[in-house]
Coordinates of N, CA and C in Angstrom, one line a residue:
M1294 N -100.3 -102.2 -43.7 CA -98.8 -101.6 -44.4 C -98.4 -100.5 -43.9
K1295 N -96.9 -100.6 -44.3 CA -95.9 -99.6 -44.1 C -96.1 -98.5 -44.6
N1296 N -96.5 -97.2 -43.9 CA -96.6 -95.9 -44.1 C -95.8 -95.1 -42.9
M1297 N -95.3 -94.0 -43.8 CA -94.7 -93.1 -43.0 C -95.0 -91.4 -43.2
M1298 N -94.6 -90.8 -42.2 CA -94.6 -89.2 -42.6 C -93.2 -89.0 -43.2
L1299 N -93.6 -88.1 -44.2 CA -92.4 -87.6 -45.0 C -92.1 -86.1 -44.9
N1300 N -91.1 -85.1 -44.2 CA -91.3 -84.4 -44.2 C -90.3 -83.3 -44.6
Y1301 N -90.5 -82.3 -45.7 CA -89.5 -81.9 -46.2 C -90.1 -80.0 -46.0
I1302 N -88.9 -79.2 -46.1 CA -89.0 -78.0 -45.7 C -88.3 -77.1 -47.1
T1303 N -89.4 -75.9 -47.9 CA -89.0 -74.8 -48.4 C -88.4 -73.8 -48.3
E1304 N -87.4 -73.2 -48.7 CA -86.2 -72.5 -48.9 C -87.3 -70.9 -48.2
A1305 N -88.1 -71.1 -48.3 CA -88.8 -70.3 -47.0 C -89.3 -70.6 -46.1
G1306 N -89.0 -71.8 -45.2 CA -89.5 -72.4 -44.0 C -90.9 -73.3 -44.3
V1307 N -91.3 -73.3 -45.4 CA -92.7 -73.9 -45.4 C -92.7 -75.6 -45.5
S1308 N -93.3 -76.1 -44.3 CA -93.1 -77.2 -43.5 C -93.8 -78.0 -44.5
L1309 N -93.9 -79.1 -45.5 CA -95.0 -80.0 -46.1 C -95.1 -81.4 -45.6
H1310 N -95.8 -82.2 -45.0 CA -95.8 -82.9 -44.1 C -96.7 -83.9 -45.6
S1311 N -95.7 -84.7 -46.0 CA -96.7 -85.9 -46.9 C -96.4 -87.1 -46.8
R1312 N -96.7 -87.9 -47.6 CA -96.9 -89.1 -46.6 C -96.8 -90.3 -48.1
L1313 N -95.3 -91.3 -47.0 CA -95.1 -92.1 -47.4 C -95.3 -93.1 -47.6
Y1314 N -95.9 -94.4 -48.5 CA -96.4 -95.7 -48.7 C -95.4 -96.5 -49.3
F1315 N -95.4 -97.4 -48.6 CA -94.7 -98.8 -49.2 C -95.4 -100.1 -49.5
P1316 N -95.1 -100.7 -50.7 CA -96.2 -102.2 -50.9 C -95.3 -102.9 -49.9
D1317 N -96.5 -104.0 -49.9 CA -95.9 -105.3 -48.3 C -94.8 -106.2 -49.5
G1318 N -94.0 -106.2 -48.6 CA -92.9 -107.2 -49.0 C -91.3 -106.6 -49.2
V1319 N -91.8 -105.0 -48.8 CA -90.5 -104.3 -48.8 C -89.2 -104.9 -47.7
N1320 N -88.2 -105.2 -48.0 CA -87.2 -105.7 -47.0 C -85.8 -104.7 -47.6
E1321 N -84.9 -105.1 -46.5 CA -83.2 -104.7 -46.7 C -82.6 -104.9 -47.5
E1322 N -83.3 -106.0 -49.0 CA -83.2 -106.3 -50.0 C -83.6 -105.5 -51.7
S1323 N -84.8 -104.8 -51.2 CA -85.4 -103.8 -52.2 C -85.2 -102.6 -52.3
V1324 N -83.7 -102.5 -52.6 CA -83.0 -101.1 -52.5 C -83.3 -101.5 -54.1
G1325 N -83.6 -100.0 -54.3 CA -84.1 -99.6 -56.6 C -84.8 -100.7 -56.8
A1326 N -85.6 -101.7 -55.9 CA -86.7 -102.7 -56.4 C -88.0 -102.2 -57.0
Y1327 N -88.4 -101.1 -56.9 CA -89.8 -100.8 -56.9 C -89.9 -99.1 -57.9
P1328 N -91.6 -99.8 -58.6 CA -91.8 -97.8 -59.5 C -92.2 -97.4 -58.5
A1329 N -92.4 -96.3 -58.6 CA -92.9 -95.1 -57.9 C -94.3 -94.1 -58.3
V1330 N -95.4 -93.8 -57.5 CA -95.5 -93.0 -57.7 C -96.1 -91.8 -57.3
L1331 N -95.8 -90.5 -57.9 CA -96.1 -89.1 -56.6 C -97.9 -89.1 -57.0
V1332 N -98.6 -88.8 -56.1 CA -99.9 -88.7 -56.1 C -100.6 -87.1 -55.1
F1333 N -100.8 -86.3 -56.3 CA -101.2 -84.8 -56.0 C -102.5 -84.4 -55.6
P1334 N -102.9 -84.0 -54.6 CA -104.8 -83.9 -54.3 C -105.2 -83.0 -54.9
E1335 N -106.8 -83.0 -54.7 CA -107.9 -81.9 -55.2 C -107.1 -80.5 -54.7
W1336 N -107.8 -79.3 -54.5 CA -107.7 -78.1 -54.4 C -107.8 -78.5 -52.7
W1337 N -108.8 -79.2 -52.0 CA -108.9 -79.3 -50.5 C -107.3 -79.9 -50.3
G1338 N -106.7 -80.2 -50.4 CA -105.7 -80.4 -49.7 C -105.6 -82.0 -49.4
L1339 N -103.9 -82.7 -49.1 CA -104.5 -83.4 -48.6 C -105.1 -84.9 -47.6
G1340 N -106.3 -85.1 -48.5 CA -107.2 -85.2 -47.4 C -107.7 -86.9 -47.7
E1341 N -108.6 -87.5 -47.1 CA -108.9 -88.8 -46.6 C -108.8 -89.7 -48.6
H1342 N -109.5 -88.8 -49.2 CA -109.5 -89.3 -50.8 C -108.2 -89.8 -51.5
I1343 N -107.5 -88.7 -51.2 CA -105.8 -89.0 -52.0 C -105.1 -90.1 -50.8
L1344 N -105.7 -90.0 -49.7 CA -105.0 -91.1 -48.4 C -105.1 -92.3 -49.0
A1345 N -106.4 -92.6 -49.1 CA -106.9 -93.6 -49.9 C -106.4 -94.5 -50.9
R1346 N -106.2 -93.4 -52.3 CA -105.5 -93.9 -53.4 C -104.2 -94.0 -53.0
A1347 N -103.3 -93.1 -52.4 CA -102.0 -93.6 -52.3 C -102.0 -95.3 -51.8
E1348 N -102.7 -95.1 -51.3 CA -102.6 -96.5 -50.1 C -103.3 -97.5 -51.0
A1349 N -104.0 -97.7 -52.2 CA -104.2 -98.6 -53.1 C -103.3 -98.8 -54.1
L1350 N -102.9 -97.7 -54.2 CA -101.2 -98.3 -55.2 C -99.9 -98.7 -54.6
A1351 N -100.0 -98.4 -53.4 CA -99.3 -99.5 -52.9 C -99.6 -100.8 -52.9
K1352 N -100.6 -100.7 -52.5 CA -101.0 -102.5 -52.3 C -100.9 -103.2 -53.7
A1353 N -100.9 -101.7 -54.9 CA -100.8 -102.7 -56.2 C -99.0 -102.9 -56.7
G1354 N -98.4 -102.2 -55.6 CA -96.6 -102.7 -56.0 C -96.0 -101.5 -56.1
Y1355 N -96.3 -100.8 -55.7 CA -95.8 -98.8 -55.9 C -95.2 -98.6 -54.7
V1356 N -94.0 -97.7 -54.2 CA -93.9 -97.0 -53.8 C -94.6 -95.5 -54.1
V1357 N -95.1 -95.1 -53.2 CA -96.0 -94.0 -53.2 C -95.9 -92.8 -52.6
L1358 N -96.1 -91.5 -52.7 CA -95.4 -90.1 -51.8 C -97.2 -89.6 -52.3
A1359 N -97.9 -89.4 -51.2 CA -99.5 -88.5 -51.4 C -98.5 -87.2 -50.9
V1360 N -98.6 -85.9 -51.5 CA -98.1 -85.2 -51.7 C -99.0 -83.4 -51.1
D1361 N -98.5 -83.2 -49.7 CA -98.8 -82.0 -49.4 C -98.0 -80.7 -49.9
M1362 N -99.4 -80.0 -50.7 CA -98.9 -79.1 -51.4 C -99.4 -77.6 -51.0
Y1363 N -99.7 -77.5 -49.6 CA -100.0 -76.3 -49.0 C -99.2 -75.8 -47.8
G1364 N -98.7 -76.7 -47.4 CA -98.1 -77.0 -46.2 C -98.4 -77.6 -44.9
E1365 N -98.2 -78.2 -43.9 CA -98.4 -78.7 -42.6 C -99.3 -79.4 -42.8
G1366 N -99.6 -79.9 -43.6 CA -100.9 -81.0 -44.2 C -102.5 -80.3 -44.2
R1367 N -102.5 -79.0 -44.6 CA -103.7 -78.0 -44.2 C -104.7 -78.7 -45.4
V1368 N -106.0 -79.0 -44.6 CA -107.0 -79.3 -45.5 C -107.9 -78.9 -45.1
T1369 N -108.8 -78.6 -46.1 CA -110.1 -77.4 -45.9 C -111.3 -78.2 -47.0
S1370 N -112.8 -78.2 -46.2 CA -113.5 -78.4 -47.3 C -114.5 -77.2 -47.5
D1371 N -113.8 -75.7 -47.6 CA -114.5 -74.6 -48.2 C -113.8 -74.6 -49.3
A1372 N -114.7 -73.8 -50.2 CA -114.1 -73.9 -51.9 C -113.6 -72.6 -51.6
N1373 N -113.7 -71.3 -50.5 CA -113.4 -70.1 -51.0 C -111.6 -70.4 -50.4
I1374 N -111.2 -71.0 -49.2 CA -110.3 -71.1 -49.0 C -109.8 -72.0 -49.8
A1375 N -110.5 -73.1 -50.4 CA -109.5 -74.0 -51.3 C -108.0 -73.4 -52.5
N1376 N -109.9 -72.2 -53.2 CA -109.4 -71.6 -54.0 C -108.5 -70.7 -53.8
E1377 N -108.2 -69.8 -52.1 CA -107.1 -68.7 -52.0 C -105.9 -70.0 -52.0
R1378 N -105.8 -71.3 -51.5 CA -104.4 -71.8 -51.3 C -104.3 -71.9 -52.4
M1379 N -105.0 -73.0 -53.7 CA -104.6 -73.7 -54.9 C -104.3 -72.1 -55.6
S1380 N -104.8 -70.6 -55.8 CA -104.1 -69.4 -56.4 C -102.7 -69.2 -56.4
E1381 N -103.0 -69.0 -55.2 CA -101.4 -68.8 -53.8 C -100.2 -69.4 -55.1
L1382 N -100.6 -70.8 -55.3 CA -99.3 -71.7 -56.2 C -99.5 -71.5 -58.1
L1383 N -100.9 -70.6 -57.8 CA -100.7 -71.4 -59.7 C -100.5 -69.8 -59.6
Q1384 N -100.4 -68.6 -59.1 CA -100.0 -67.3 -59.5 C -98.4 -67.0 -59.2
N1385 N -98.1 -68.5 -58.8 CA -96.0 -68.1 -58.3 C -95.8 -69.5 -58.5
P1386 N -95.8 -69.4 -60.0 CA -94.9 -70.9 -60.6 C -93.5 -71.3 -59.7
D1387 N -93.2 -70.4 -59.6 CA -91.3 -70.0 -59.1 C -91.8 -71.2 -57.7
L1388 N -92.8 -71.1 -56.8 CA -93.2 -71.8 -55.6 C -94.1 -73.0 -55.7
L1389 N -95.0 -73.0 -56.9 CA -95.4 -74.0 -57.2 C -94.5 -75.4 -57.4
N1390 N -93.5 -74.9 -58.6 CA -92.3 -76.0 -59.3 C -91.5 -76.3 -58.0
E1391 N -91.2 -75.5 -57.4 CA -89.9 -76.2 -55.8 C -90.6 -77.1 -55.1
R1392 N -92.1 -77.5 -55.0 CA -92.9 -77.7 -54.0 C -93.2 -78.8 -54.8
T1393 N -93.1 -79.2 -56.4 CA -93.7 -80.6 -57.4 C -91.9 -80.8 -57.0
E1394 N -90.6 -80.4 -57.2 CA -89.8 -80.6 -57.5 C -89.3 -81.5 -56.0
L1395 N -89.6 -80.5 -55.1 CA -89.0 -81.6 -53.8 C -89.8 -82.8 -53.2
A1396 N -91.0 -82.7 -53.9 CA -91.7 -84.1 -53.8 C -91.0 -85.3 -54.3
F1397 N -90.6 -84.6 -55.6 CA -90.3 -85.8 -56.9 C -88.6 -85.7 -56.5
N1398 N -88.4 -85.2 -55.9 CA -86.5 -85.5 -55.3 C -86.3 -86.5 -54.5
N1399 N -88.1 -86.4 -53.3 CA -87.6 -86.9 -52.4 C -88.2 -88.3 -52.3
L1400 N -89.5 -88.4 -53.2 CA -89.4 -90.1 -53.6 C -88.5 -90.7 -54.5
R1401 N -87.7 -90.2 -55.3 CA -86.7 -90.2 -55.8 C -85.6 -90.7 -55.2
A1402 N -85.8 -90.6 -54.0 CA -84.4 -90.8 -52.8 C -84.4 -91.8 -52.4
V1403 N -85.5 -92.5 -51.6 CA -85.8 -93.0 -51.4 C -85.3 -94.5 -51.5
A1404 N -84.8 -95.2 -51.2 CA -83.7 -96.1 -51.3 C -84.6 -97.5 -51.6
E1405 N -85.7 -97.7 -51.7 CA -86.6 -98.9 -52.2 C -87.0 -98.5 -53.8
V1406 N -86.8 -97.1 -54.1 CA -87.5 -96.5 -55.8 C -86.6 -96.8 -56.8
N1407 N -87.0 -97.4 -57.6 CA -86.0 -97.7 -59.1 C -86.5 -96.2 -59.6
P1408 N -85.0 -95.1 -59.8 CA -85.2 -93.4 -60.5 C -85.6 -93.6 -61.5
D1409 N -85.6 -94.6 -62.3 CA -85.9 -94.6 -63.7 C -87.2 -95.1 -63.8
K1410 N -87.9 -95.6 -63.2 CA -89.1 -95.6 -63.2 C -90.6 -94.7 -62.5
M1411 N -90.5 -93.9 -62.4 CA -91.3 -92.4 -61.9 C -92.5 -92.5 -62.4
A1412 N -93.5 -91.9 -62.0 CA -94.8 -91.2 -62.6 C -95.7 -90.7 -61.2
A1413 N -96.1 -89.6 -61.8 CA -97.0 -88.8 -61.1 C -98.8 -88.6 -61.4
M1414 N -99.2 -89.0 -60.4 CA -101.4 -89.0 -61.1 C -101.5 -87.6 -59.7
G1415 N -102.2 -87.1 -60.6 CA -102.9 -85.9 -59.3 C -104.5 -86.2 -60.0
F1416 N -105.5 -85.1 -58.9 CA -106.7 -85.2 -58.9 C -107.2 -83.6 -58.7
C1417 N -108.0 -83.0 -59.9 CA -108.7 -81.9 -60.3 C -107.3 -81.0 -59.7
F1418 N -107.2 -80.2 -59.1 CA -105.3 -79.2 -58.9 C -104.7 -79.8 -59.4
G1419 N -104.6 -81.5 -58.4 CA -103.2 -81.8 -58.7 C -103.5 -82.6 -60.5
G1420 N -104.3 -82.6 -61.1 CA -104.0 -82.9 -62.4 C -103.2 -82.2 -63.2
R1421 N -104.0 -80.8 -62.4 CA -102.9 -79.7 -63.7 C -101.9 -79.3 -63.1
V1422 N -101.3 -79.9 -62.3 CA -100.4 -80.1 -61.3 C -99.0 -81.4 -62.1
V1423 N -100.1 -82.3 -62.2 CA -99.0 -83.2 -63.0 C -98.8 -83.0 -64.3
L1424 N -100.0 -82.2 -65.5 CA -99.9 -82.1 -66.7 C -98.6 -80.8 -66.6
G1425 N -98.6 -80.5 -65.7 CA -97.8 -79.3 -65.9 C -96.4 -79.5 -65.4
M1426 N -95.7 -80.8 -64.5 CA -94.9 -81.4 -64.5 C -94.7 -82.0 -65.8
A1427 N -94.9 -82.3 -66.9 CA -95.2 -83.2 -67.8 C -94.5 -82.0 -68.9
R1428 N -95.2 -81.4 -68.9 CA -95.0 -80.0 -70.0 C -93.7 -79.9 -69.8
E1429 N -93.2 -79.8 -68.1 CA -91.9 -79.0 -67.6 C -90.5 -80.1 -68.2
G1430 N -90.8 -81.1 -68.8 CA -89.9 -82.4 -69.5 C -89.1 -82.7 -67.6
L1431 N -90.2 -83.0 -67.1 CA -89.7 -83.5 -65.4 C -89.2 -85.5 -66.2
D1432 N -88.3 -85.8 -65.5 CA -88.2 -87.2 -66.0 C -88.8 -87.8 -65.1
L1433 N -90.2 -88.4 -65.9 CA -90.9 -89.5 -65.6 C -91.7 -90.4 -66.6
R1434 N -91.9 -91.2 -66.0 CA -91.9 -91.9 -67.5 C -94.1 -92.3 -67.8
S1435 N -94.5 -91.6 -66.3 CA -96.3 -92.1 -67.0 C -96.7 -90.7 -65.8
V1436 N -97.9 -90.4 -66.5 CA -98.9 -89.1 -65.7 C -100.1 -89.3 -66.3
V1437 N -100.7 -89.2 -65.2 CA -102.2 -89.8 -65.2 C -102.8 -88.6 -64.2
S1438 N -103.6 -87.8 -64.8 CA -104.7 -86.6 -64.7 C -106.3 -87.4 -64.3
F1439 N -107.0 -87.2 -63.2 CA -108.0 -87.5 -63.0 C -109.3 -86.2 -62.8
H1440 N -109.7 -86.2 -63.7 CA -111.1 -84.7 -63.7 C -109.8 -83.5 -63.2
G1441 N -109.0 -83.6 -63.5 CA -108.0 -82.8 -63.9 C -108.6 -81.3 -64.8
F1442 N -107.3 -80.3 -64.5 CA -107.3 -79.0 -65.4 C -106.3 -79.0 -66.6
V1443 N -107.2 -79.4 -68.0 CA -106.0 -80.0 -68.8 C -104.9 -78.9 -70.1
T1444 N -105.7 -77.4 -69.7 CA -105.1 -76.4 -70.8 C -104.3 -76.3 -70.0
S1445 N -103.4 -75.3 -71.2 CA -102.2 -74.5 -70.6 C -101.8 -73.2 -71.6
E1446 N -101.4 -72.0 -71.1 CA -102.0 -70.8 -71.5 C -100.2 -70.9 -72.8
Q1447 N -99.3 -71.7 -72.4 CA -98.0 -71.6 -73.3 C -98.3 -73.2 -74.1
P1448 N -98.1 -73.8 -74.7 CA -98.3 -75.2 -75.4 C -97.1 -75.7 -75.5
V1449 N -96.5 -77.1 -75.0 CA -95.4 -77.7 -74.9 C -95.1 -77.6 -76.2
K1450 N -93.7 -77.5 -76.3 CA -93.2 -77.9 -77.7 C -92.6 -79.4 -77.7
Q1451 N -92.5 -79.5 -78.9 CA -91.8 -81.1 -79.2 C -90.5 -81.3 -78.7
G1452 N -91.0 -82.6 -77.9 CA -89.5 -83.1 -77.3 C -89.5 -83.0 -76.3
V1453 N -89.8 -82.1 -75.8 CA -90.2 -81.6 -74.3 C -90.7 -82.6 -72.8
V1454 N -91.9 -83.2 -73.4 CA -92.5 -84.4 -72.4 C -92.3 -85.7 -72.5
Q1455 N -91.4 -86.1 -71.6 CA -91.1 -87.7 -71.3 C -91.8 -88.4 -71.3
A1456 N -92.7 -88.3 -70.7 CA -94.2 -88.8 -70.1 C -95.2 -88.8 -71.2
E1457 N -95.5 -90.8 -70.8 CA -96.6 -90.8 -71.8 C -97.9 -90.7 -70.8
I1458 N -98.9 -89.3 -71.2 CA -100.1 -88.9 -70.3 C -101.3 -89.7 -70.9
L1459 N -101.8 -90.1 -69.5 CA -103.6 -90.3 -69.7 C -104.4 -89.6 -68.7
V1460 N -105.4 -89.1 -69.6 CA -106.5 -87.8 -68.8 C -108.1 -88.9 -69.1
E1461 N -108.3 -89.0 -67.6 CA -109.1 -89.3 -67.2 C -110.3 -88.0 -67.2
H1462 N -111.2 -88.2 -67.8 CA -111.8 -87.0 -67.7 C -113.7 -87.4 -67.5
G1463 N -114.6 -86.6 -67.4 CA -116.2 -86.7 -66.9 C -116.3 -86.0 -68.2
E1464 N -117.6 -86.5 -68.6 CA -118.1 -86.3 -69.9 C -119.2 -84.8 -69.7
L1465 N -119.8 -84.6 -68.9 CA -120.3 -83.3 -68.3 C -120.0 -82.4 -67.3
D1466 N -118.3 -82.3 -67.3 CA -117.4 -81.6 -66.3 C -117.7 -80.4 -66.8
S1467 N -118.2 -79.2 -65.6 CA -118.6 -77.7 -66.4 C -117.3 -76.8 -66.1
M1468 N -116.1 -77.5 -64.8 CA -115.0 -76.9 -64.9 C -113.8 -76.7 -65.8
C1469 N -114.3 -77.9 -66.7 CA -112.7 -78.5 -68.1 C -113.9 -78.9 -68.5
T1470 N -114.2 -78.2 -69.7 CA -115.0 -78.8 -70.7 C -114.1 -79.4 -71.7
L1471 N -115.4 -80.4 -72.4 CA -115.1 -81.3 -73.4 C -114.2 -80.1 -74.7
D1472 N -114.3 -78.9 -74.7 CA -113.6 -77.7 -75.7 C -112.1 -77.9 -74.9
D1473 N -112.1 -77.9 -74.0 CA -110.7 -77.8 -73.1 C -110.0 -79.0 -73.3
V1474 N -110.6 -80.0 -73.2 CA -109.8 -81.8 -73.8 C -109.6 -81.4 -75.0
A1475 N -110.4 -80.9 -76.2 CA -110.3 -81.2 -77.6 C -108.7 -79.8 -77.6
A1476 N -108.8 -79.2 -76.8 CA -107.7 -77.5 -77.4 C -105.9 -79.0 -76.7
F1477 N -106.8 -79.4 -75.6 CA -105.3 -80.3 -75.3 C -104.8 -81.7 -76.3
R1478 N -105.9 -82.0 -76.2 CA -105.2 -83.4 -77.9 C -104.5 -82.3 -79.1
A1479 N -105.2 -81.1 -79.5 CA -104.6 -80.8 -80.5 C -102.9 -80.3 -80.0
E1480 N -103.1 -79.7 -78.6 CA -101.1 -79.2 -77.9 C -100.7 -80.8 -78.2
M1481 N -100.9 -81.7 -77.7 CA -100.2 -82.7 -77.6 C -100.1 -83.8 -78.9
D1482 N -101.0 -83.1 -80.1 CA -100.8 -83.6 -81.5 C -99.4 -83.0 -81.9
A1483 N -99.8 -81.3 -81.6 CA -99.0 -80.9 -82.5 C -97.1 -81.0 -81.6
A1484 N -97.3 -81.6 -80.5 CA -95.9 -81.9 -79.7 C -95.8 -82.8 -79.8
Q1485 N -96.5 -84.0 -80.9 CA -96.1 -86.0 -80.8 C -95.9 -86.1 -79.3
V1486 N -96.9 -86.0 -78.8 CA -96.9 -86.7 -77.3 C -97.2 -87.9 -77.3
K1487 N -97.1 -88.6 -76.8 CA -97.5 -90.1 -76.4 C -98.8 -89.9 -75.1
Y1488 N -100.4 -90.4 -75.7 CA -101.3 -89.7 -74.8 C -102.6 -90.4 -75.1
H1489 N -103.6 -90.6 -74.5 CA -104.7 -91.4 -74.5 C -105.8 -90.2 -73.5
V1490 N -106.8 -90.1 -74.1 CA -107.9 -89.2 -73.1 C -109.2 -90.3 -73.2
D1491 N -109.8 -90.9 -72.1 CA -110.8 -91.6 -71.8 C -112.2 -90.2 -71.4
I1492 N -113.5 -90.4 -71.8 CA -114.3 -89.4 -71.5 C -115.1 -90.5 -70.6
L1493 N -115.2 -90.1 -69.2 CA -116.6 -90.9 -68.5 C -117.8 -90.6 -68.6
P1494 N -118.8 -91.2 -69.3 CA -120.0 -91.0 -69.8 C -120.5 -90.5 -68.3
N1495 N -121.7 -89.2 -68.8 CA -122.3 -88.7 -67.8 C -121.4 -88.1 -66.1
A1496 N -120.2 -88.1 -66.5 CA -119.7 -87.8 -65.0 C -119.3 -86.6 -64.8
R1497 N -119.2 -85.5 -63.7 CA -118.9 -84.2 -63.7 C -117.9 -84.4 -62.8
H1498 N -117.3 -83.3 -62.9 CA -116.1 -82.9 -62.0 C -116.2 -83.4 -61.0
G1499 N -114.9 -84.0 -60.3 CA -114.5 -84.5 -59.0 C -115.5 -85.6 -58.9
F1500 N -115.1 -86.4 -60.2 CA -116.0 -88.0 -60.1 C -115.4 -88.9 -59.3
T1501 N -114.3 -88.9 -59.0 CA -113.8 -90.1 -58.4 C -113.5 -89.5 -56.7
N1502 N -114.0 -88.6 -56.4 CA -114.2 -88.4 -54.7 C -115.1 -88.8 -54.4
P1503 N -115.6 -89.5 -52.9 CA -117.0 -89.6 -52.1 C -117.4 -89.2 -51.6
Q1504 N -116.8 -87.7 -51.4 CA -117.6 -86.4 -50.7 C -118.2 -85.5 -51.6
A1505 N -117.3 -85.9 -53.2 CA -117.5 -84.6 -54.2 C -118.8 -84.2 -53.7
T1506 N -120.1 -84.8 -53.7 CA -121.7 -84.5 -54.3 C -122.0 -83.5 -53.0
E1507 N -121.2 -84.2 -51.6 CA -121.4 -83.5 -50.5 C -120.7 -82.2 -50.8
N1508 N -119.3 -81.8 -50.7 CA -118.6 -80.7 -51.2 C -119.5 -79.7 -52.1
G1509 N -119.5 -80.4 -53.4 CA -120.8 -79.3 -54.7 C -122.0 -78.7 -53.4
K1510 N -122.5 -79.7 -52.8 CA -123.6 -78.8 -52.5 C -123.5 -77.8 -51.1
R1511 N -122.6 -78.1 -50.6 CA -122.2 -76.9 -49.4 C -121.2 -75.8 -50.0
N1512 N -121.0 -75.7 -51.6 CA -120.4 -74.9 -51.7 C -120.7 -73.8 -53.0
G1513 N -122.3 -74.8 -53.4 CA -122.8 -74.5 -54.5 C -121.8 -74.4 -55.9
A1514 N -121.2 -75.1 -55.8 CA -120.2 -76.5 -57.1 C -120.7 -77.6 -57.3
D1515 N -120.8 -77.2 -59.2 CA -120.9 -78.4 -60.1 C -120.2 -79.6 -60.1
L1516 N -120.1 -80.4 -58.5 CA -118.9 -81.7 -58.6 C -120.5 -82.6 -58.1
A1517 N -119.8 -84.1 -58.2 CA -120.6 -85.1 -58.1 C -119.9 -86.2 -58.5
Y1518 N -120.0 -87.1 -57.3 CA -119.5 -88.5 -57.3 C -120.1 -89.3 -58.5
D1519 N -119.2 -90.2 -59.0 CA -119.7 -91.4 -59.9 C -119.4 -92.4 -59.6
Q1520 N -119.3 -93.2 -58.8 CA -119.0 -94.8 -58.4 C -118.3 -95.7 -59.5
A1521 N -119.4 -95.9 -60.7 CA -119.2 -96.9 -61.9 C -117.8 -95.8 -62.8
A1522 N -117.8 -94.6 -62.8 CA -116.9 -94.0 -63.4 C -115.8 -93.8 -62.3
A1523 N -115.7 -93.3 -61.4 CA -114.5 -93.8 -60.2 C -113.6 -95.1 -60.5
Q1524 N -114.9 -96.1 -60.2 CA -113.9 -97.8 -60.7 C -113.3 -97.5 -61.9
Q1525 N -114.1 -97.3 -63.1 CA -113.6 -97.8 -64.8 C -112.5 -96.8 -64.8
A1526 N -112.4 -95.0 -64.3 CA -111.0 -94.6 -64.4 C -110.0 -95.1 -63.6
W1527 N -110.2 -95.8 -62.6 CA -109.1 -96.0 -61.9 C -108.8 -97.5 -62.2
E1528 N -109.5 -98.7 -62.5 CA -108.6 -99.8 -63.8 C -108.2 -99.3 -64.6
N1529 N -108.9 -98.3 -65.5 CA -107.9 -97.8 -66.7 C -106.5 -97.4 -65.8
A1530 N -106.6 -96.5 -65.1 CA -105.2 -96.0 -64.6 C -104.3 -96.9 -64.0
L1531 N -104.8 -98.1 -63.6 CA -104.2 -99.3 -62.9 C -103.3 -99.2 -64.4
A1532 N -104.0 -99.9 -65.0 CA -103.8 -101.3 -66.5 C -102.5 -100.0 -67.4
W1533 N -103.1 -98.8 -67.3 CA -101.6 -98.5 -67.9 C -100.5 -98.3 -67.6
L1534 N -100.5 -97.6 -65.9 CA -99.3 -97.7 -64.7 C -98.4 -98.9 -65.1
E1535 N -99.7 -99.6 -64.7 CA -98.4 -101.3 -65.2 C -97.9 -101.2 -66.6
R1536 N -98.4 -100.9 -67.8 CA -97.9 -100.5 -68.9 C -96.5 -99.9 -69.0
T1537 N -96.6 -98.7 -68.1 CA -95.5 -97.9 -68.6 C -94.3 -97.8 -67.5
L1538 N -94.4 -98.7 -66.5 CA -93.8 -98.7 -65.4 C -93.0 -99.7 -64.9
K1539 N -94.1 -101.4 -65.0 CA -93.3 -102.6 -65.0 C -92.9 -103.2 -65.7

C-alpha cells in the first residue's frame, strides 16, 4: 500500500509529521476520485494503533491522513506527558484549531481526494477533536468518535454542524460517563444534528487500543482493551462511512 509522510508547518514553526495513505489502484487518472478521512490519535500521539487504523481505512477505499497533533511525530506511553501535551492544545483553542485546519486543508488538497467527501475520525482525545471540528461547522460529511470526550462547554447552535456524527462509546467508561453521553444527546437533539450513539456493553475507556490494558496498568488509569467491542465498533464505523461518504 502506498503511503508517505506529509509534513506541514504551523505559524510558530512547529513541524507536523502526519502520514498519508492511499487505497490500492490509485493512478494518474484518480484525480478527485476518492473520499477522504482524517484520523486523529489518542493523547499518546500518532502511534501504532492509529497508523493501523489509517491503513485499514485506506484498504477500505479511502485516502487517509493520520494526523500528528503534537509536532515532530512525538509519541509517549506516559500519561503525565500525554496529559501535558493534550492540555497545551485544549487550553489554547486557536492553536488546536490551527492544527486541525492544517490537517483538513492539506488532505483536501491531495489530488486524488474528492473535496466534497471528507470525514474525520478520532480516538479518545482525537474523538474530542473531531467532535469539536463538527461543532465548528467544518465542511465534513461525517464524523466518528471512538471512546472520545463528547461534552462541550459551549453547546452548538442549530444549523452549524454539517457532518453526521457517530459515537462509539464504552458502557463502563469512567472518564467519559453515560451521563456525559446523555448531555451530548441533549445538545445534538436541541441543535437538530443527525447523529447516532452506540454503547458497547462492558467496554471501558480506550477499548479499541490493543495496548490500552497495559497502558492503564502502567499509569494507574481505568483503561482496557476489549477485542469484541473494538471489532463491533469498527464494523459500525465502516458501515457509517460507506453510507455517508460513498
